[in-house]
Short mmCIF file of C-alpha atoms and ligand atoms in Angstrom, two decimals:
data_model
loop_
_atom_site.label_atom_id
_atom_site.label_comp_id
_atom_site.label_asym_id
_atom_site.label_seq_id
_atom_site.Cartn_x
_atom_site.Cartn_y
_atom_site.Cartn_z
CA UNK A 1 16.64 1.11 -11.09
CA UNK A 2 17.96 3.85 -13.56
CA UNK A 3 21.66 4.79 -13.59
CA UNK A 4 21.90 7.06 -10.89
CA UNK A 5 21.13 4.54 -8.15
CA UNK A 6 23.43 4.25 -4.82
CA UNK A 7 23.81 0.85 -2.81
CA UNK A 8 23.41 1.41 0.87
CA UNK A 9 24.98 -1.50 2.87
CA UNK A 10 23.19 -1.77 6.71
CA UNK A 11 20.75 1.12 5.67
CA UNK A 12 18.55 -0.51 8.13
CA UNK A 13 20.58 0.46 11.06
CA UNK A 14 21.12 4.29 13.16
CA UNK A 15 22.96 5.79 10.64
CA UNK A 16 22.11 4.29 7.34
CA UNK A 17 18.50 5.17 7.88
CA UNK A 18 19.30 8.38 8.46
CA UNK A 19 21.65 8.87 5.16
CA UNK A 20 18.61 7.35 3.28
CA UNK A 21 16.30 9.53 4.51
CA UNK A 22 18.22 12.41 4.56
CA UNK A 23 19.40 11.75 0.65
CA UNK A 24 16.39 10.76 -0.38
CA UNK A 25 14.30 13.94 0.26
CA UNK A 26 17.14 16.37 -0.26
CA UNK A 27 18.23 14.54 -3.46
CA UNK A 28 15.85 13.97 -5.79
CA UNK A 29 17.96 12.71 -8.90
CA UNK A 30 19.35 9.88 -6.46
CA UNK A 31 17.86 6.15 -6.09
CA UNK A 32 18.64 3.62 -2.98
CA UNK A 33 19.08 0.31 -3.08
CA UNK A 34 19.30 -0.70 0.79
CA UNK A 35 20.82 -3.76 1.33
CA UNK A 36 21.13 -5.21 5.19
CA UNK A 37 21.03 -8.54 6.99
CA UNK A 38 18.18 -6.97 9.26
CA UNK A 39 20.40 -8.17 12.32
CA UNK A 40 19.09 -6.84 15.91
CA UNK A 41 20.35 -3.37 15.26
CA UNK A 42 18.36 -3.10 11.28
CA UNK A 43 14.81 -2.23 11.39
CA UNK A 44 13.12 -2.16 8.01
CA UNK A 45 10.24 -0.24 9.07
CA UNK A 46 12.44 2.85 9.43
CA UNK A 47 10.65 3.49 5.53
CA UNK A 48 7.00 2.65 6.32
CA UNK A 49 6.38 6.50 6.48
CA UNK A 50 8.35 7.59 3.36
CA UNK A 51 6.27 10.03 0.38
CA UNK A 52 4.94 7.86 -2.37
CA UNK A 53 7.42 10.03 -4.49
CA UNK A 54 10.28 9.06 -2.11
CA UNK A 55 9.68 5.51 -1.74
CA UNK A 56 9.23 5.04 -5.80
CA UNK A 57 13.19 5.53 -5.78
CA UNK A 58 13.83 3.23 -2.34
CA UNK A 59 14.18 -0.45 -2.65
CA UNK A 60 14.85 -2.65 0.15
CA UNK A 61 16.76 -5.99 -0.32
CA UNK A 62 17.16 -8.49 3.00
CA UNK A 63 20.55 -10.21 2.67
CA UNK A 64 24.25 -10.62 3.71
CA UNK A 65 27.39 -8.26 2.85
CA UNK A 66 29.08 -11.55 2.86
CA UNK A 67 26.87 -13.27 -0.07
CA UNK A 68 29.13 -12.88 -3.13
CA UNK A 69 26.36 -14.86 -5.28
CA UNK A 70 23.70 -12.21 -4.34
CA UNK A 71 26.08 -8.94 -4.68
CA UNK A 72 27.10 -9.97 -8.11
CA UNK A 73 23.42 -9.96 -8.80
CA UNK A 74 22.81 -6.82 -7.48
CA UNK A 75 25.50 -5.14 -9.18
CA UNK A 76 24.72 -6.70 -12.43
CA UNK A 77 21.34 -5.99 -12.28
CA UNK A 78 21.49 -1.93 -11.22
CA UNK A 79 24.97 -1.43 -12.36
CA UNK A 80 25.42 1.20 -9.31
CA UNK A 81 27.17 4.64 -9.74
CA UNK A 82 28.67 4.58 -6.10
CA UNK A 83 28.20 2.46 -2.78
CA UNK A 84 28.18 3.74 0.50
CA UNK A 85 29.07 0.97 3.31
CA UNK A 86 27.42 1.17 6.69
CA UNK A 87 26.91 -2.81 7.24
CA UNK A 88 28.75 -3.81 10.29
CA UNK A 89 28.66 -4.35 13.84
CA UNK A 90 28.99 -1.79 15.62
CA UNK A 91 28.61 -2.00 19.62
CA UNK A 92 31.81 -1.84 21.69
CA UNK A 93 30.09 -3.87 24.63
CA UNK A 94 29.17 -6.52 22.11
CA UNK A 95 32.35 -6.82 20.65
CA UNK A 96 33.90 -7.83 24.38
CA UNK A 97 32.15 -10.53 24.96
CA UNK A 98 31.37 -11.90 21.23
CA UNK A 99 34.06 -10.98 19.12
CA UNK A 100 33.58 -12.89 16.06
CA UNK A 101 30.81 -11.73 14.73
CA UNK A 102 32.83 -8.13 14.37
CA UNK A 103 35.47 -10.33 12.15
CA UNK A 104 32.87 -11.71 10.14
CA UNK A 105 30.70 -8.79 9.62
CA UNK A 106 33.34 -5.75 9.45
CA UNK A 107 36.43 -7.78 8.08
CA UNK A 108 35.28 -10.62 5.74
CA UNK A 109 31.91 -8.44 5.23
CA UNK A 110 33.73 -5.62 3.77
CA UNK A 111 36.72 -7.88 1.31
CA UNK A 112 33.48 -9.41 -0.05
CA UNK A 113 31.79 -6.48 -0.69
CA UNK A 114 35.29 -4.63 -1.67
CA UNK A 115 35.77 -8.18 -4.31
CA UNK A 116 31.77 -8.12 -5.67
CA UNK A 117 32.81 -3.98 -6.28
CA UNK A 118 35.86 -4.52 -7.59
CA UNK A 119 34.88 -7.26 -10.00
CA UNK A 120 31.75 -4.85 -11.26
CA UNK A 121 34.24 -1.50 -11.73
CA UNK A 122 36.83 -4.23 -14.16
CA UNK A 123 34.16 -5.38 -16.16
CA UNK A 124 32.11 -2.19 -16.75
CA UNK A 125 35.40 -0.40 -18.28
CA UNK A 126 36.17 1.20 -14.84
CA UNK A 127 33.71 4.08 -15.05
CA UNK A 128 35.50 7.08 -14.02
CA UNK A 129 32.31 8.21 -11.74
CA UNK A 130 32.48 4.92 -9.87
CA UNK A 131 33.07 5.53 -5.71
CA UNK A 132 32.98 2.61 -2.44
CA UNK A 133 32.84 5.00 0.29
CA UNK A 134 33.44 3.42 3.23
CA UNK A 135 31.99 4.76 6.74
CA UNK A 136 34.55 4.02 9.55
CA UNK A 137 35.04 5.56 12.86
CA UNK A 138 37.37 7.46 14.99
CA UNK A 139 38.35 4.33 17.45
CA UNK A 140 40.64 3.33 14.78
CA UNK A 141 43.09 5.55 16.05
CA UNK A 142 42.85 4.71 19.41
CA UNK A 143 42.96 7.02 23.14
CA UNK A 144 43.79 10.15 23.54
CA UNK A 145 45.24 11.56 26.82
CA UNK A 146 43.47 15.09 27.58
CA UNK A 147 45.59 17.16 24.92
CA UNK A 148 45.65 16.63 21.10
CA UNK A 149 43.54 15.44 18.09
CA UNK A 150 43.53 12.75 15.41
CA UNK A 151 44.18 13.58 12.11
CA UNK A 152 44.13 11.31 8.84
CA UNK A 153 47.75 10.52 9.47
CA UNK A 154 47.38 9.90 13.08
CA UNK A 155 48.86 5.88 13.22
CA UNK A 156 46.53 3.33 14.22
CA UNK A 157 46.40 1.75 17.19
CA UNK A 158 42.90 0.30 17.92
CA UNK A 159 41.50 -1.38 22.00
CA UNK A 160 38.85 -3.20 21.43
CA UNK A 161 37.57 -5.69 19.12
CA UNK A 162 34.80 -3.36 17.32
CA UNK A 163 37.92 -1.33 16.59
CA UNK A 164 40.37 -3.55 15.20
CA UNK A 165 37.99 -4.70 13.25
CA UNK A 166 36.80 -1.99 11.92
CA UNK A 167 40.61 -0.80 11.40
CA UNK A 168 41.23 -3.93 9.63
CA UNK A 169 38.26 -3.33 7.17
CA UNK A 170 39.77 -0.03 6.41
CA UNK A 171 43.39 -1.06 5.75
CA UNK A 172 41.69 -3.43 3.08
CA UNK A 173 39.84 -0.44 1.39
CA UNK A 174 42.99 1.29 1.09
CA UNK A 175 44.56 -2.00 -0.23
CA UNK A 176 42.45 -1.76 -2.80
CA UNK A 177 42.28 1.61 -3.84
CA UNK A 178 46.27 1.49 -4.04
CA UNK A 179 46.89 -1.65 -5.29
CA UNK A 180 43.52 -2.23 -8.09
CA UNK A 181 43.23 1.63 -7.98
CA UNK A 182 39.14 1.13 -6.97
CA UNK A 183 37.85 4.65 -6.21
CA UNK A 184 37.95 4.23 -2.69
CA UNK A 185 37.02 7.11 -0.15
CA UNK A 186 37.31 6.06 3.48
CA UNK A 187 35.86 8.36 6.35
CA UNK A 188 36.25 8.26 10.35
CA UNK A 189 33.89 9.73 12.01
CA UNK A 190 33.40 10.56 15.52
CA UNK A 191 30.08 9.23 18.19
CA UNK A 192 26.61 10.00 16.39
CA UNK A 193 23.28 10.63 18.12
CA UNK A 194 20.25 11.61 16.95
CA UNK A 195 17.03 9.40 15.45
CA UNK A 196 17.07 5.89 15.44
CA UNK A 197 19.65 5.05 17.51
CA UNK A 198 19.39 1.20 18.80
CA UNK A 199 19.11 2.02 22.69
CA UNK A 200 22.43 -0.19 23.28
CA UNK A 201 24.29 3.01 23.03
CA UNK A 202 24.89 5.65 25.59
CA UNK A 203 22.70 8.68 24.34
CA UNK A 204 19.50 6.49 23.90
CA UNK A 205 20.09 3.57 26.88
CA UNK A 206 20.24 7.28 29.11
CA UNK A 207 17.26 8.56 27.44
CA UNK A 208 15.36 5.67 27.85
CA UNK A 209 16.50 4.89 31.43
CA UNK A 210 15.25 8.12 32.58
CA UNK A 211 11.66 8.01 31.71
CA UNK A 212 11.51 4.73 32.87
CA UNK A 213 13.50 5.79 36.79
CA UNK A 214 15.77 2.90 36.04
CA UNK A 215 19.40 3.23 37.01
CA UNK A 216 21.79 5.10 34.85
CA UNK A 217 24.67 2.84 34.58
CA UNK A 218 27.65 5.03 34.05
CA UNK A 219 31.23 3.13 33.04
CA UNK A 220 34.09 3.81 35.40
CA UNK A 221 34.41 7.37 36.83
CA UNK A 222 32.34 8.59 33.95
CA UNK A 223 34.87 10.87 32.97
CA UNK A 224 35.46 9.19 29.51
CA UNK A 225 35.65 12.07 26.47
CA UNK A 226 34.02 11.37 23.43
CA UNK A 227 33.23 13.80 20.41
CA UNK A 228 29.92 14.01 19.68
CA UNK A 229 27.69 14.99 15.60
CA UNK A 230 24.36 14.76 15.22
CA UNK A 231 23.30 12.32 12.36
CA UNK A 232 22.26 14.59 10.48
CA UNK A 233 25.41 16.57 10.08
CA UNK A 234 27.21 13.05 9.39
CA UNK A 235 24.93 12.71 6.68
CA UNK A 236 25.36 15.63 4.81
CA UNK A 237 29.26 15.40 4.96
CA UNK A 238 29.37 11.82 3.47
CA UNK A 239 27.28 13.37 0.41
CA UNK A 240 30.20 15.88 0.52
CA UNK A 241 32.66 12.98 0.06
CA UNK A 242 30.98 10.62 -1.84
CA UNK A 243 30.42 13.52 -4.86
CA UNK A 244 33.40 15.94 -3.87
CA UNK A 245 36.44 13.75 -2.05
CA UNK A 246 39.33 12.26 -3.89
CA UNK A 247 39.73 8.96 -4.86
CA UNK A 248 42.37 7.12 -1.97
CA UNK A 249 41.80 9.86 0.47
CA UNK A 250 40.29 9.40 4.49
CA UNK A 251 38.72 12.13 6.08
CA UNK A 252 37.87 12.58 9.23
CA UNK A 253 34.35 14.01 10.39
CA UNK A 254 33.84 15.41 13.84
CA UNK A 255 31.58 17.60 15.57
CA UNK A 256 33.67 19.65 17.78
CA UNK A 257 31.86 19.09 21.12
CA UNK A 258 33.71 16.91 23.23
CA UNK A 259 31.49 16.10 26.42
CA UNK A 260 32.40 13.35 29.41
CA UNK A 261 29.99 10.97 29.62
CA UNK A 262 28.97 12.41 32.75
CA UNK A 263 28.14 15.61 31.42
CA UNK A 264 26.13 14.45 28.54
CA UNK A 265 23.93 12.11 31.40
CA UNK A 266 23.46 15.52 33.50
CA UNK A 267 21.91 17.17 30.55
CA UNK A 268 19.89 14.15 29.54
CA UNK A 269 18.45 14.31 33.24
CA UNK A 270 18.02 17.93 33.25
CA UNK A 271 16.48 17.75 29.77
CA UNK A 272 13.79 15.30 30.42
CA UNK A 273 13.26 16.13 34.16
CA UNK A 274 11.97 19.14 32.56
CA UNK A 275 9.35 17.52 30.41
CA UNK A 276 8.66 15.32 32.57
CA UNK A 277 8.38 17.78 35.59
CA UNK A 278 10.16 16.17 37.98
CA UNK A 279 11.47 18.85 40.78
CA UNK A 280 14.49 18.81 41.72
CA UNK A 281 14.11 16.93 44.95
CA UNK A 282 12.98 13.86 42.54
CA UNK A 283 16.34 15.11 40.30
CA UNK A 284 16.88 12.21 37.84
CA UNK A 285 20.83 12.65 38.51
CA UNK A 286 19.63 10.63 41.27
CA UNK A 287 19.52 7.46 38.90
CA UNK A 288 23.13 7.49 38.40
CA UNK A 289 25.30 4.70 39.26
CA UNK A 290 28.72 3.87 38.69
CA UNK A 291 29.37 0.82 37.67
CA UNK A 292 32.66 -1.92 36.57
CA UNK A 293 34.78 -0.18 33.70
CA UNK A 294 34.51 -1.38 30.31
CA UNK A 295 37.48 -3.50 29.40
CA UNK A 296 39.93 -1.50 27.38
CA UNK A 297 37.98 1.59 27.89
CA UNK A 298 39.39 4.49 25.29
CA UNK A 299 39.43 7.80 27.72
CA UNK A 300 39.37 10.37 25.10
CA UNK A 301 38.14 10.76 21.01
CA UNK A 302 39.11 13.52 19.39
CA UNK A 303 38.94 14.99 15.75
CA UNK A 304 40.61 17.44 14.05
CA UNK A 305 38.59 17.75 10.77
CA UNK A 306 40.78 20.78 8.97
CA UNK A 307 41.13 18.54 6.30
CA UNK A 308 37.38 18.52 5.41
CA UNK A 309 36.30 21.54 6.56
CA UNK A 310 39.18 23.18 4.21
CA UNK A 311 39.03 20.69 0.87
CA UNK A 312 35.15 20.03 0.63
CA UNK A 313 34.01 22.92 2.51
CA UNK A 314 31.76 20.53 5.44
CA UNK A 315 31.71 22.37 8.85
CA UNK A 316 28.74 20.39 11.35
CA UNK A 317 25.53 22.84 11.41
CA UNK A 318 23.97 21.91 14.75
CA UNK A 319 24.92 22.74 17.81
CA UNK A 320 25.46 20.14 20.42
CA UNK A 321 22.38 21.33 22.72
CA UNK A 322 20.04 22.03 20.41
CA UNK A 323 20.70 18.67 18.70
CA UNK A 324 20.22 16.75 21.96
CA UNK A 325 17.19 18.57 22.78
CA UNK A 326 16.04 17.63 19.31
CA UNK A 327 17.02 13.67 20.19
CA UNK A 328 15.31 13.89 23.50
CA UNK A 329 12.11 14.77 21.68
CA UNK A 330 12.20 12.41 19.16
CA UNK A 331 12.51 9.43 21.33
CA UNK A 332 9.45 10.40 23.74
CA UNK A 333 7.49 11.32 20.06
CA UNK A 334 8.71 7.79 19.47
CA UNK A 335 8.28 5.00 22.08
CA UNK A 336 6.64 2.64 19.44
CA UNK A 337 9.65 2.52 17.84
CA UNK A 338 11.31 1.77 21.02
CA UNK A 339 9.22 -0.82 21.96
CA UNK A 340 9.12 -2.47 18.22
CA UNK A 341 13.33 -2.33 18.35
CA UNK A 342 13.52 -4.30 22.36
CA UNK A 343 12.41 -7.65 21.45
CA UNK A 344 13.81 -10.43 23.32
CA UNK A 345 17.42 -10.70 22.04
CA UNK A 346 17.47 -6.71 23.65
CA UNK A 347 16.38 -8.12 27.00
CA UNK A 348 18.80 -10.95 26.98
CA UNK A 349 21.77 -8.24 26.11
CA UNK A 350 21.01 -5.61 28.82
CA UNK A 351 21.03 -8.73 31.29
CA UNK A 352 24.07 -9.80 30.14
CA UNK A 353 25.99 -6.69 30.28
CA UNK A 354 24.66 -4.80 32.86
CA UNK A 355 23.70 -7.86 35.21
CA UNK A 356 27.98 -8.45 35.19
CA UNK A 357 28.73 -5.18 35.92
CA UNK A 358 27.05 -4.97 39.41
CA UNK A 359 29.77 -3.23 41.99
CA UNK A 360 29.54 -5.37 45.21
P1 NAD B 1 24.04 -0.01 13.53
O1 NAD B 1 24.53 -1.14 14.37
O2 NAD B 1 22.91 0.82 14.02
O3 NAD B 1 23.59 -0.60 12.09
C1 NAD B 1 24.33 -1.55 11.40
C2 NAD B 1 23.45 -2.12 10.29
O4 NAD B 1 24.24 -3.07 9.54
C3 NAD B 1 22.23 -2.89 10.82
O5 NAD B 1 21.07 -2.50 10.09
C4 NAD B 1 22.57 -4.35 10.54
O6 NAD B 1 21.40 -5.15 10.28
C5 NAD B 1 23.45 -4.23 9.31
N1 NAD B 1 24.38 -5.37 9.16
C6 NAD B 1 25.21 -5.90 10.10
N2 NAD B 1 25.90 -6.94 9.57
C7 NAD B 1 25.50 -7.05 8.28
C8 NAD B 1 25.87 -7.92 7.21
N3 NAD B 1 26.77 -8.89 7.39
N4 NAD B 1 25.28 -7.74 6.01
C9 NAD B 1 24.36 -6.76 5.82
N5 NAD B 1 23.98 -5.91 6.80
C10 NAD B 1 24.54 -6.07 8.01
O7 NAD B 1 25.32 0.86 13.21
P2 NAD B 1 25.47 2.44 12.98
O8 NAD B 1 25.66 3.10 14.28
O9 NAD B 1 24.39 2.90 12.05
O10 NAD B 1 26.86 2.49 12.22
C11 NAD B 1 26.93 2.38 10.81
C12 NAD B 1 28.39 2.43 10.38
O11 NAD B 1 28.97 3.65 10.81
C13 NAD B 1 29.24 1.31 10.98
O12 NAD B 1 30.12 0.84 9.99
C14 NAD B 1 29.99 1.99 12.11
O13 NAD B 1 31.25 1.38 12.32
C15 NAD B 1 30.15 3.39 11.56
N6 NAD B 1 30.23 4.47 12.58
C16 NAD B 1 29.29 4.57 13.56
C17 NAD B 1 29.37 5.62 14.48
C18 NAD B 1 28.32 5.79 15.57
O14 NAD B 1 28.49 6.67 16.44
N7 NAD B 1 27.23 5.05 15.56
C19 NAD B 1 30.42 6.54 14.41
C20 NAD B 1 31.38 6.39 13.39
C21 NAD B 1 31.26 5.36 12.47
P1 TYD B 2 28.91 4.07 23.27
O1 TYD B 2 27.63 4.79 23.01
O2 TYD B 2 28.87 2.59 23.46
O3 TYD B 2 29.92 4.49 22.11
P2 TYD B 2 31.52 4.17 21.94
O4 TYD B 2 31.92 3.16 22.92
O5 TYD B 2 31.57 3.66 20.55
O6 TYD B 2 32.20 5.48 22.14
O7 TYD B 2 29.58 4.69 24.58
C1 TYD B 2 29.90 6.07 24.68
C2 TYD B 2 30.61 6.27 26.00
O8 TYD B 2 29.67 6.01 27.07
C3 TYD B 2 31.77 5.34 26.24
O9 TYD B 2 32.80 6.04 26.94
C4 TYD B 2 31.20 4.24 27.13
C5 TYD B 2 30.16 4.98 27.93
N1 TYD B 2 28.97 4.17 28.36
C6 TYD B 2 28.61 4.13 29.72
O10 TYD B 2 29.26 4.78 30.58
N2 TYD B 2 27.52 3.39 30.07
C7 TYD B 2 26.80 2.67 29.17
O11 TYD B 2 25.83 1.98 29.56
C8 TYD B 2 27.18 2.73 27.79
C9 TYD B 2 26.42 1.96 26.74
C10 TYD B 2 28.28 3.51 27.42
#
């Protein structure tokens, strides 16, 4: 791969295939290497359909964040101008009941990715264009009541295991940006939807649930807050950082549409009841159903993105309901993609979590 090649860790999963995609046909100077674990959530067909001129400057490699042996390789071999870090696990719900595998992905995953980085920037006379940008999220900082915002400086103060993990895996890129001075960039980001989502998350499991009249299982009063981007915008900002942000710095990406989770399921319905044609007798709201509270349920997310809106100039460009309307028609244009992600394991998880949620 020639020298202006970027390694994409869990490019196989929602938002890495997006960035690839998205990078890929707007930048044409730019090769990928993608490399992911293909866990439940990575899907390495997300490529079949890429242009013979795209896919010359793709690679895929299958393998572990966590396999020093095989990242020393891959460094050595396409001595990479920057890395952008996706690989992790990254469902709440999953994190409650199996929290381990959110240590061993997000915390050891990223220190052995940070050391296999590190080790490559040392030897190769720390080129000054080197970056690790590393994609984190918003639940780092924690709940908000209804007022306020987090910032960059906002403390942390993570609830559930996803979250400390993921704050953990942060603290250690800023370890080593302050203490080897690696050209770090860290960003926080608030909830994505768009294409290729793994329907384990709200948007899609809705979307999904709707065509197929099955119940809508909404978490507590389902007056939770959360910010919502579309992918795409997500995308284009982490370019922004990656070739414009300053080394050490976090910024924090948000779309500025905070919805309840009810609100976002009464558009889905009203969305899709419309393609569909379903009257409004046969409303799809009908589907909803309240159901146990997540453990350690964060009411409200939040961002206040002055910071990158201001230094790199990155304000989101869709709006919230065309971008949804956009989402809704890409996963009825897409049910084979569905039906290739819900093998087995999928089954088993939507048993497990929704089967234990059952209000008597
Ligand atoms: P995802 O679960 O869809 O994809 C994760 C990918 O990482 C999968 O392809 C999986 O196979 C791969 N992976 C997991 N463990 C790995 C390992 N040990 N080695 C190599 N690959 C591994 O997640 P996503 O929604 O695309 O999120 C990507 C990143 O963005 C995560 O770090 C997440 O914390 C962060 N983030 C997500 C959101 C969101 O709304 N989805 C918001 C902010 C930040
Ligand atoms: P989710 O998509 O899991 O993202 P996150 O927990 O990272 O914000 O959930 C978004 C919101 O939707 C969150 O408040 C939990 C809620 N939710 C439900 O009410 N029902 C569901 O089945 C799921 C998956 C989420």
């Amino acid at each position: 791969m020639p020298t202006n090649t970027i390694l994409v860790t869990g490019g196989a999963g929602f938002i890495g295939t997006n960035f690839i995609r998205n990078t890929l046909s707007k930048r044409p100077d730019l090769y990928i290497v993608n490399l992911d674990a293909l866990t439940y959530a990575g899907n390495p067909g997300n490529f079949n359909d890429l242009d013979a001129a795209m896919a010359k400057r793709y690679k895929f490699v299958h393998g572990d964040i966590r396999d020093t042996g095989l990242l020393q390789k891959l460094f050595k071999e396409n001595k990479f101008k920057s890395v952008v870090h996706f690989a992790a696990e990254s469902h709440v719900d999953r994190s409650i009941h199996g929290p381990e595998a959110f240590l061993e992905a997000n915390v050891e995953g990223t220190f052995r990715l940070l050391e296999a980085a590190g080790k490559y920037w040392e030897t190769s006379e720390k080129p000054e264009v080197f970056r690790f940008l590393h994609v984190s999220t918003d639940e780092v900082y924690g709940s908000l009541e209804a007022e306020g915002y987090f910032t960059e400086k906002t403390p942390y103060d993570p609830s559930s295991p996803y979250s400390a993990s993921k704050a953990a895996s942060d603290h250690f890129v800023r370890a080593y940006f302050r203490t080897y001075g690696l050209p770090t960039l860290i960003t926080n980001c608030s909830n994505n939807y768009g294409p290729y989502q793994f329907p384990e998350k709200l948007i899609p499991l809705m979307i999904l649930n709707i065509i197929e009249e099955k119940p809508l299982p909404l978490y507590g009063d389902g007056k939770n807050v959360r910010d919502w981007l579309y992918v795409a915008d997500h995308c284009d900002a982490l370019i922004r950082v990656l070739e414009k942000g300053k080394p050490g710095e976090t910024y924090n990406i948000g779309g500025g549409a905070e919805m309840k989770n009810i609100e976002i399921v009464h558009g889905l319905c009203d969305l899709l009841d419309a393609r569909l044609n379903r009257s409004v007798n046969d409303s799809s709201r009908g589907l909803i159903n309240f159901v146990e509270d997540r453990l350690g349920h964060d009411r409200r997310y939040a961002i206040d993105a002055t910071k990158i809106r201001k230094e790199l100039d990155w304000q989101p460009k869709y709006r919230f309901e065309d971008a949804l309307e956009k989402t809704v028609d890409w996963y009825m244009n897409n049910m084979e993609w569905i039906d290739s992600v819900r093998s087995g394991e999928y089954r088993k998880w939507i048993e497990l979590n929704y089967q234990s949620r059952k209000k008597e």
